[in-house]
Amino acid sequence: MTDRLVISIDAMGGDNAPETVIAGVKLAHEKYPDVFFLLYGDEARIEALAEQNGLDKQAYRVYHTTQVIKADEKPSAAVRYGRESSMWKAIYAVRTGEASAVVSAGNTGALMAMSKICLGTMAGVDRPAIAAIMPTSVQGQDVVALDLGANAECNATNLVEFAIMGSVFYRIVYGLQKPSVGLLNIGSEESKGREEIKEAANILKANAEKINYYGFVEGFDIGAGTTHVVVSDGFSGNVALKAIEGTAKMIKRIFGQQMKKSLLAYLGMIFLFPTLLRLKKRVDPRRYNGAMFLGLNGISVKSHGGADELGYFHAVETAINLVQNDFCEKIRVELEEVIFSSEDSFEY
């Protein structure tokens, strides 16, 4: 096991855990047979599900835990009383070096709080942020959005840090040297928005040589691919994310309903089927599951709580790819160059 990449799994986190979690891990093992998994949770249930899914016994080890962090548990209570939980134990494995990354579909606030305490934040980062990749209408271009729920309220400094981390994240993942960054606002006019957003905009404009700041963007700009990175406080970002997910589900339901009402539409769908399959694959939210906590001294990946096994697999795959690309070290170096450059420091 010492020569294998090790991923720590909170097997009890999520709406349908541990069933969906173990099924997702099985899919990950099929694609990445050299990866070893540490599974934290109810040993009897996990072992039964591992056998049911045909998960190779040489691919995992189970650590029994009796405590589970509830979906509605306050982060402060989870940190104080949840040290024996599957979530805490899974994160702690990264801190001790037993694992290279942790994946959980559990309580987002608790996962962030525990990850921050266990792993610590990188130098120059006040608050970690949840970042996720989403599709856009621009062919071949995705958008990185942050923060998506870790920090409900943010000041100007926090937003600037998110802009830096998002820009670095995009550069590392996509290789684009100067990705454009937009601040999510209620309008594109400079006079609109809260004071902290205006202040953050002024700071970013004053540091144009380090950050390719585009300006204010609105909700529709996220899917339009107006910028490569969209920055917001966690409250606004989470609302935008849920609105996008809800709209996609609504369109899918309406489309299905209309197909059933018209024989002509159904026949037409036969000719459109290859195109519809490509569209489904491109915008399938399961392919984009796996949000990264940026700014931590370790890799912690959040899966959507309601993800199915394919969605959970993609969250695990995100963690594997981040480890294989030495993400933490790269972002640490990039942040030091951007924020702490002795020749040209970042101006706040």
PDB file of C-alpha atoms in Angstrom, residues 193-327:
ATOM      1  CA  GLY A 193     -23.445  46.191  -5.634  1.00  0.00           C
ATOM      2  CA  ARG A 194     -22.427  46.147  -1.995  1.00  0.00           C
ATOM      3  CA  GLU A 195     -19.451  48.150  -0.809  1.00  0.00           C
ATOM      4  CA  GLU A 196     -17.217  45.118  -0.262  1.00  0.00           C
ATOM      5  CA  ILE A 197     -17.732  44.073  -3.901  1.00  0.00           C
ATOM      6  CA  LYS A 198     -16.859  47.556  -5.154  1.00  0.00           C
ATOM      7  CA  GLU A 199     -13.781  47.619  -2.922  1.00  0.00           C
ATOM      8  CA  ALA A 200     -12.658  44.217  -4.190  1.00  0.00           C
ATOM      9  CA  ALA A 201     -13.119  45.431  -7.764  1.00  0.00           C
ATOM     10  CA  ASN A 202     -10.881  48.448  -7.102  1.00  0.00           C
ATOM     11  CA  ILE A 203      -8.161  46.220  -5.635  1.00  0.00           C
ATOM     12  CA  LEU A 204      -8.282  43.833  -8.585  1.00  0.00           C
ATOM     13  CA  LYS A 205      -8.171  46.704 -11.092  1.00  0.00           C
ATOM     14  CA  ALA A 206      -5.107  48.092  -9.312  1.00  0.00           C
ATOM     15  CA  ASN A 207      -3.336  44.740  -9.773  1.00  0.00           C
ATOM     16  CA  ALA A 208      -4.059  44.162 -13.452  1.00  0.00           C
ATOM     17  CA  GLU A 209      -0.541  42.844 -14.086  1.00  0.00           C
ATOM     18  CA  LYS A 210      -1.241  39.876 -11.791  1.00  0.00           C
ATOM     19  CA  ILE A 211      -4.967  39.285 -12.241  1.00  0.00           C
ATOM     20  CA  ASN A 212      -6.822  39.467 -15.555  1.00  0.00           C
ATOM     21  CA  TYR A 213      -9.821  41.214 -14.041  1.00  0.00           C
ATOM     22  CA  TYR A 214     -12.802  41.500 -16.407  1.00  0.00           C
ATOM     23  CA  GLY A 215     -15.247  43.390 -14.210  1.00  0.00           C
ATOM     24  CA  PHE A 216     -18.674  42.695 -12.749  1.00  0.00           C
ATOM     25  CA  VAL A 217     -20.656  39.785 -14.166  1.00  0.00           C
ATOM     26  CA  GLU A 218     -24.241  38.679 -13.626  1.00  0.00           C
ATOM     27  CA  GLY A 219     -25.826  35.287 -13.085  1.00  0.00           C
ATOM     28  CA  PHE A 220     -26.377  34.583 -16.772  1.00  0.00           C
ATOM     29  CA  ASP A 221     -22.664  35.197 -17.455  1.00  0.00           C
ATOM     30  CA  ILE A 222     -21.742  31.992 -15.619  1.00  0.00           C
ATOM     31  CA  GLY A 223     -23.255  29.701 -18.253  1.00  0.00           C
ATOM     32  CA  ALA A 224     -22.404  32.094 -21.065  1.00  0.00           C
ATOM     33  CA  GLY A 225     -18.684  31.681 -20.374  1.00  0.00           C
ATOM     34  CA  THR A 226     -18.158  35.455 -20.208  1.00  0.00           C
ATOM     35  CA  THR A 227     -15.162  34.889 -17.912  1.00  0.00           C
ATOM     36  CA  HIS A 228     -13.080  31.849 -17.022  1.00  0.00           C
ATOM     37  CA  VAL A 229     -13.484  32.448 -13.276  1.00  0.00           C
ATOM     38  CA  VAL A 230     -16.510  33.811 -11.401  1.00  0.00           C
ATOM     39  CA  VAL A 231     -16.009  35.010  -7.816  1.00  0.00           C
ATOM     40  CA  SER A 232     -18.684  35.630  -5.195  1.00  0.00           C
ATOM     41  CA  ASP A 233     -19.418  35.259  -1.504  1.00  0.00           C
ATOM     42  CA  GLY A 234     -20.580  31.785  -0.482  1.00  0.00           C
ATOM     43  CA  PHE A 235     -24.223  32.795  -0.058  1.00  0.00           C
ATOM     44  CA  SER A 236     -24.593  34.209  -3.568  1.00  0.00           C
ATOM     45  CA  GLY A 237     -22.488  31.472  -5.115  1.00  0.00           C
ATOM     46  CA  ASN A 238     -24.512  28.681  -3.542  1.00  0.00           C
ATOM     47  CA  VAL A 239     -27.810  30.271  -4.598  1.00  0.00           C
ATOM     48  CA  ALA A 240     -26.495  30.623  -8.176  1.00  0.00           C
ATOM     49  CA  LEU A 241     -25.311  27.000  -8.210  1.00  0.00           C
ATOM     50  CA  LYS A 242     -28.632  25.639  -6.955  1.00  0.00           C
ATOM     51  CA  ALA A 243     -30.543  27.824  -9.442  1.00  0.00           C
ATOM     52  CA  ILE A 244     -28.459  26.444 -12.327  1.00  0.00           C
ATOM     53  CA  GLU A 245     -28.959  22.858 -11.155  1.00  0.00           C
ATOM     54  CA  GLY A 246     -32.693  23.411 -10.694  1.00  0.00           C
ATOM     55  CA  THR A 247     -33.098  24.960 -14.133  1.00  0.00           C
ATOM     56  CA  ALA A 248     -31.319  22.035 -15.773  1.00  0.00           C
ATOM     57  CA  LYS A 249     -33.607  19.541 -14.011  1.00  0.00           C
ATOM     58  CA  MET A 250     -36.695  21.568 -14.947  1.00  0.00           C
ATOM     59  CA  ILE A 251     -35.754  21.607 -18.646  1.00  0.00           C
ATOM     60  CA  LYS A 252     -35.126  17.861 -18.561  1.00  0.00           C
ATOM     61  CA  ARG A 253     -38.552  17.203 -17.017  1.00  0.00           C
ATOM     62  CA  ILE A 254     -40.393  19.492 -19.438  1.00  0.00           C
ATOM     63  CA  PHE A 255     -38.593  17.970 -22.413  1.00  0.00           C
ATOM     64  CA  GLY A 256     -39.573  14.474 -21.292  1.00  0.00           C
ATOM     65  CA  GLN A 257     -43.197  15.528 -20.786  1.00  0.00           C
ATOM     66  CA  GLN A 258     -43.448  17.077 -24.250  1.00  0.00           C
ATOM     67  CA  MET A 259     -41.948  14.010 -25.919  1.00  0.00           C
ATOM     68  CA  LYS A 260     -44.732  11.875 -24.451  1.00  0.00           C
ATOM     69  CA  LYS A 261     -47.475  14.204 -25.705  1.00  0.00           C
ATOM     70  CA  SER A 262     -46.599  14.206 -29.394  1.00  0.00           C
ATOM     71  CA  LEU A 263     -45.920  11.253 -31.670  1.00  0.00           C
ATOM     72  CA  LEU A 264     -44.352  13.612 -34.221  1.00  0.00           C
ATOM     73  CA  ALA A 265     -41.981  14.986 -31.585  1.00  0.00           C
ATOM     74  CA  TYR A 266     -41.103  11.451 -30.524  1.00  0.00           C
ATOM     75  CA  LEU A 267     -40.314  10.465 -34.118  1.00  0.00           C
ATOM     76  CA  GLY A 268     -38.249  13.607 -34.557  1.00  0.00           C
ATOM     77  CA  MET A 269     -36.263  12.727 -31.460  1.00  0.00           C
ATOM     78  CA  ILE A 270     -35.049   9.565 -33.196  1.00  0.00           C
ATOM     79  CA  PHE A 271     -33.178  11.720 -35.724  1.00  0.00           C
ATOM     80  CA  LEU A 272     -31.940  14.059 -32.998  1.00  0.00           C
ATOM     81  CA  PHE A 273     -30.854  11.244 -30.688  1.00  0.00           C
ATOM     82  CA  PRO A 274     -27.080  11.424 -31.400  1.00  0.00           C
ATOM     83  CA  THR A 275     -27.127  15.206 -30.876  1.00  0.00           C
ATOM     84  CA  LEU A 276     -29.145  14.875 -27.674  1.00  0.00           C
ATOM     85  CA  LEU A 277     -26.695  12.290 -26.352  1.00  0.00           C
ATOM     86  CA  ARG A 278     -23.776  14.659 -26.948  1.00  0.00           C
ATOM     87  CA  LEU A 279     -25.687  17.468 -25.258  1.00  0.00           C
ATOM     88  CA  LYS A 280     -26.532  15.284 -22.276  1.00  0.00           C
ATOM     89  CA  LYS A 281     -22.922  14.257 -21.867  1.00  0.00           C
ATOM     90  CA  ARG A 282     -21.656  17.825 -22.118  1.00  0.00           C
ATOM     91  CA  VAL A 283     -24.004  19.266 -19.476  1.00  0.00           C
ATOM     92  CA  ASP A 284     -24.450  16.194 -17.246  1.00  0.00           C
ATOM     93  CA  PRO A 285     -23.956  17.582 -13.703  1.00  0.00           C
ATOM     94  CA  ARG A 286     -22.561  14.244 -12.559  1.00  0.00           C
ATOM     95  CA  ARG A 287     -19.490  14.823 -14.738  1.00  0.00           C
ATOM     96  CA  TYR A 288     -18.798  18.052 -12.857  1.00  0.00           C
ATOM     97  CA  ASN A 289     -19.357  16.655  -9.363  1.00  0.00           C
ATOM     98  CA  GLY A 290     -16.496  17.177  -6.943  1.00  0.00           C
ATOM     99  CA  ALA A 291     -15.900  20.634  -5.508  1.00  0.00           C
ATOM    100  CA  MET A 292     -12.415  21.512  -4.257  1.00  0.00           C
ATOM    101  CA  PHE A 293     -11.665  23.393  -1.034  1.00  0.00           C
ATOM    102  CA  LEU A 294      -9.073  25.902  -2.217  1.00  0.00           C
ATOM    103  CA  GLY A 295      -6.531  27.320   0.217  1.00  0.00           C
ATOM    104  CA  LEU A 296      -5.996  24.276   2.450  1.00  0.00           C
ATOM    105  CA  ASN A 297      -2.736  22.441   3.137  1.00  0.00           C
ATOM    106  CA  GLY A 298      -4.250  19.276   1.757  1.00  0.00           C
ATOM    107  CA  ILE A 299      -6.814  18.057  -0.742  1.00  0.00           C
ATOM    108  CA  SER A 300     -10.404  17.885   0.481  1.00  0.00           C
ATOM    109  CA  VAL A 301     -13.113  17.241  -2.119  1.00  0.00           C
ATOM    110  CA  LYS A 302     -16.834  17.719  -1.540  1.00  0.00           C
ATOM    111  CA  SER A 303     -19.264  15.537  -3.468  1.00  0.00           C
ATOM    112  CA  HIS A 304     -22.872  16.617  -3.872  1.00  0.00           C
ATOM    113  CA  GLY A 305     -24.888  15.004  -1.087  1.00  0.00           C
ATOM    114  CA  GLY A 306     -27.456  13.628  -3.522  1.00  0.00           C
ATOM    115  CA  ALA A 307     -24.996  12.341  -6.114  1.00  0.00           C
ATOM    116  CA  ASP A 308     -25.511   8.868  -7.536  1.00  0.00           C
ATOM    117  CA  GLU A 309     -22.658   6.380  -7.934  1.00  0.00           C
ATOM    118  CA  LEU A 310     -21.470   7.960 -11.210  1.00  0.00           C
ATOM    119  CA  GLY A 311     -21.478  11.407  -9.644  1.00  0.00           C
ATOM    120  CA  TYR A 312     -19.562  10.137  -6.619  1.00  0.00           C
ATOM    121  CA  PHE A 313     -17.071   8.440  -8.931  1.00  0.00           C
ATOM    122  CA  HIS A 314     -16.346  11.788 -10.574  1.00  0.00           C
ATOM    123  CA  ALA A 315     -15.747  13.364  -7.155  1.00  0.00           C
ATOM    124  CA  VAL A 316     -13.243  10.621  -6.369  1.00  0.00           C
ATOM    125  CA  GLU A 317     -11.677  11.072  -9.801  1.00  0.00           C
ATOM    126  CA  THR A 318     -11.302  14.802  -9.093  1.00  0.00           C
ATOM    127  CA  ALA A 319      -9.358  13.978  -5.927  1.00  0.00           C
ATOM    128  CA  ILE A 320      -7.157  11.479  -7.777  1.00  0.00           C
ATOM    129  CA  ASN A 321      -6.361  13.954 -10.554  1.00  0.00           C
ATOM    130  CA  LEU A 322      -5.523  16.722  -8.078  1.00  0.00           C
ATOM    131  CA  VAL A 323      -3.090  14.439  -6.258  1.00  0.00           C
ATOM    132  CA  GLN A 324      -1.502  13.169  -9.458  1.00  0.00           C
ATOM    133  CA  ASN A 325      -0.980  16.756 -10.633  1.00  0.00           C
ATOM    134  CA  ASP A 326       0.601  17.793  -7.316  1.00  0.00           C
ATOM    135  CA  PHE A 327      -2.079  20.442  -7.010  1.00  0.00           C
TER     136      PHE A 327
END
